[in-house]
């Protein structure tokens, strides 16, 4: 099973765009794991905000990216209903990271995963 992490910066600007100061940092390359195991996908971020909005998306095949979860203003986050059982993330504002943990890996988890700010 191969999980891919996209390495480009993703930035959505709503009321104020500060793209030069806002970015995510995902390790390059594939993550390989065995079905049934757990895996953690790393995502660091740079933000001038003390309360950044962070998101994880999954894209498989030729489909559009699908929302997995979000952390808005350091809250507990919001996870899509079909991912609540096995997908989780804890925002660590001290080290500026928001890793995605996937429990009990399934073949259907093979995809490209995007961390977004």
Short mmCIF file of C-alpha atoms in Angstrom, two decimals:
data_model
loop_
_atom_site.label_atom_id
_atom_site.label_comp_id
_atom_site.label_asym_id
_atom_site.label_seq_id
_atom_site.Cartn_x
_atom_site.Cartn_y
_atom_site.Cartn_z
CA UNK A 1 0.00 0.00 0.00
CA UNK A 2 1.41 3.39 -0.96
CA UNK A 3 0.18 6.69 0.42
CA UNK A 4 1.43 9.77 -1.37
CA UNK A 5 1.80 13.20 0.11
CA UNK A 6 1.66 16.19 -2.20
CA UNK A 7 4.53 18.61 -1.68
CA UNK A 8 3.27 21.85 -3.22
CA UNK A 9 2.04 24.76 -1.15
CA UNK A 10 -1.70 25.12 -1.02
CA UNK A 11 -3.19 28.42 0.09
CA UNK A 12 -6.78 29.58 -0.01
CA UNK A 13 -7.37 33.25 0.59
CA UNK A 14 -10.75 34.41 1.79
CA UNK A 15 -10.72 37.88 3.35
CA UNK A 16 -7.02 38.62 3.27
CA UNK A 17 -4.31 36.96 1.22
CA UNK A 18 -0.90 36.53 2.80
CA UNK A 19 0.42 33.75 0.57
CA UNK A 20 4.04 34.77 1.00
CA UNK A 21 3.80 34.01 4.74
CA UNK A 22 1.43 31.05 4.65
CA UNK A 23 2.47 27.58 3.52
CA UNK A 24 2.42 23.91 4.38
CA UNK A 25 5.43 21.61 4.44
CA UNK A 26 4.90 17.96 3.58
CA UNK A 27 7.75 15.45 3.23
CA UNK A 28 8.55 14.38 -0.31
CA UNK A 29 7.98 10.83 -1.46
CA UNK A 30 5.67 7.95 -0.80
CA UNK A 31 4.74 6.38 2.50
CA UNK A 32 4.43 2.60 2.36
CA UNK A 33 2.51 0.67 4.99
CA UNK A 34 0.75 -2.66 5.47
CA UNK A 35 -2.99 -3.15 5.47
CA UNK A 36 -4.33 -3.17 9.04
CA UNK A 37 -1.51 -1.03 10.43
CA UNK A 38 -1.61 2.64 11.40
CA UNK A 39 0.31 5.38 9.62
CA UNK A 40 0.97 9.05 10.33
CA UNK A 41 1.40 11.56 7.50
CA UNK A 42 3.35 14.63 8.54
CA UNK A 43 2.43 18.22 7.76
CA UNK A 44 4.20 21.27 9.10
CA UNK A 45 3.00 24.79 8.44
CA UNK A 46 4.11 28.40 8.50
CA UNK A 47 1.50 30.99 9.30
CA UNK A 48 1.48 34.52 10.60
CA UNK A 49 -1.78 33.64 12.36
CA UNK A 50 -1.89 32.24 15.88
CA UNK A 51 -5.14 30.51 14.94
CA UNK A 52 -4.61 29.04 11.45
CA UNK A 53 -7.26 27.10 9.55
CA UNK A 54 -5.77 23.76 8.49
CA UNK A 55 -7.27 21.02 6.33
CA UNK A 56 -6.54 17.51 5.07
CA UNK A 57 -7.83 16.18 1.73
CA UNK A 58 -7.58 12.81 0.00
CA UNK A 59 -7.41 12.39 -3.78
CA UNK A 60 -7.60 8.95 -5.33
CA UNK A 61 -7.43 8.14 -9.01
CA UNK A 62 -8.76 10.85 -11.29
CA UNK A 63 -11.27 12.10 -8.72
CA UNK A 64 -11.32 15.55 -7.16
CA UNK A 65 -9.77 15.95 -3.70
CA UNK A 66 -12.18 14.93 -0.94
CA UNK A 67 -12.36 16.65 2.45
CA UNK A 68 -11.14 14.53 5.36
CA UNK A 69 -10.85 16.93 8.29
CA UNK A 70 -10.15 20.48 9.43
CA UNK A 71 -8.83 22.41 12.39
CA UNK A 72 -10.34 25.88 12.59
CA UNK A 73 -8.90 28.33 15.12
CA UNK A 74 -7.28 25.63 17.24
CA UNK A 75 -10.57 23.83 17.92
CA UNK A 76 -10.90 20.08 18.17
CA UNK A 77 -11.51 19.94 14.46
CA UNK A 78 -14.18 18.65 12.17
CA UNK A 79 -13.91 15.24 10.50
CA UNK A 80 -16.02 14.07 7.57
CA UNK A 81 -18.53 11.44 8.69
CA UNK A 82 -17.08 8.70 6.49
CA UNK A 83 -13.60 9.24 8.01
CA UNK A 84 -14.39 9.69 11.72
CA UNK A 85 -13.65 6.11 12.72
CA UNK A 86 -10.09 5.80 11.40
CA UNK A 87 -8.77 9.30 10.55
CA UNK A 88 -7.62 11.79 13.18
CA UNK A 89 -5.32 14.74 13.62
CA UNK A 90 -4.05 16.81 16.51
CA UNK A 91 -2.94 20.36 15.86
CA UNK A 92 0.31 21.22 17.64
CA UNK A 93 0.73 25.00 17.48
CA UNK A 94 4.03 24.87 19.41
CA UNK A 95 5.88 22.97 16.67
CA UNK A 96 3.42 24.10 13.97
CA UNK A 97 2.35 20.69 12.78
CA UNK A 98 -0.93 18.94 12.01
CA UNK A 99 -0.11 15.27 11.28
CA UNK A 100 -2.82 12.99 9.90
CA UNK A 101 -3.14 9.58 11.56
CA UNK A 102 -4.92 6.77 9.71
CA UNK A 103 -5.81 3.68 11.78
CA UNK A 104 -6.46 0.17 10.45
CA UNK A 105 -5.23 0.89 6.93
CA UNK A 106 -7.29 -0.39 4.04
CA UNK A 107 -6.32 -0.77 0.39
CA UNK A 108 -8.84 1.97 -0.39
CA UNK A 109 -6.68 4.40 1.64
CA UNK A 110 -4.08 4.39 -1.16
CA UNK A 111 -4.21 7.95 -2.48
CA UNK A 112 -2.53 11.34 -2.57
CA UNK A 113 -3.07 13.25 0.68
CA UNK A 114 -3.01 17.05 0.76
CA UNK A 115 -2.47 19.22 3.78
CA UNK A 116 -3.80 22.74 3.20
CA UNK A 117 -3.71 26.07 5.00
#
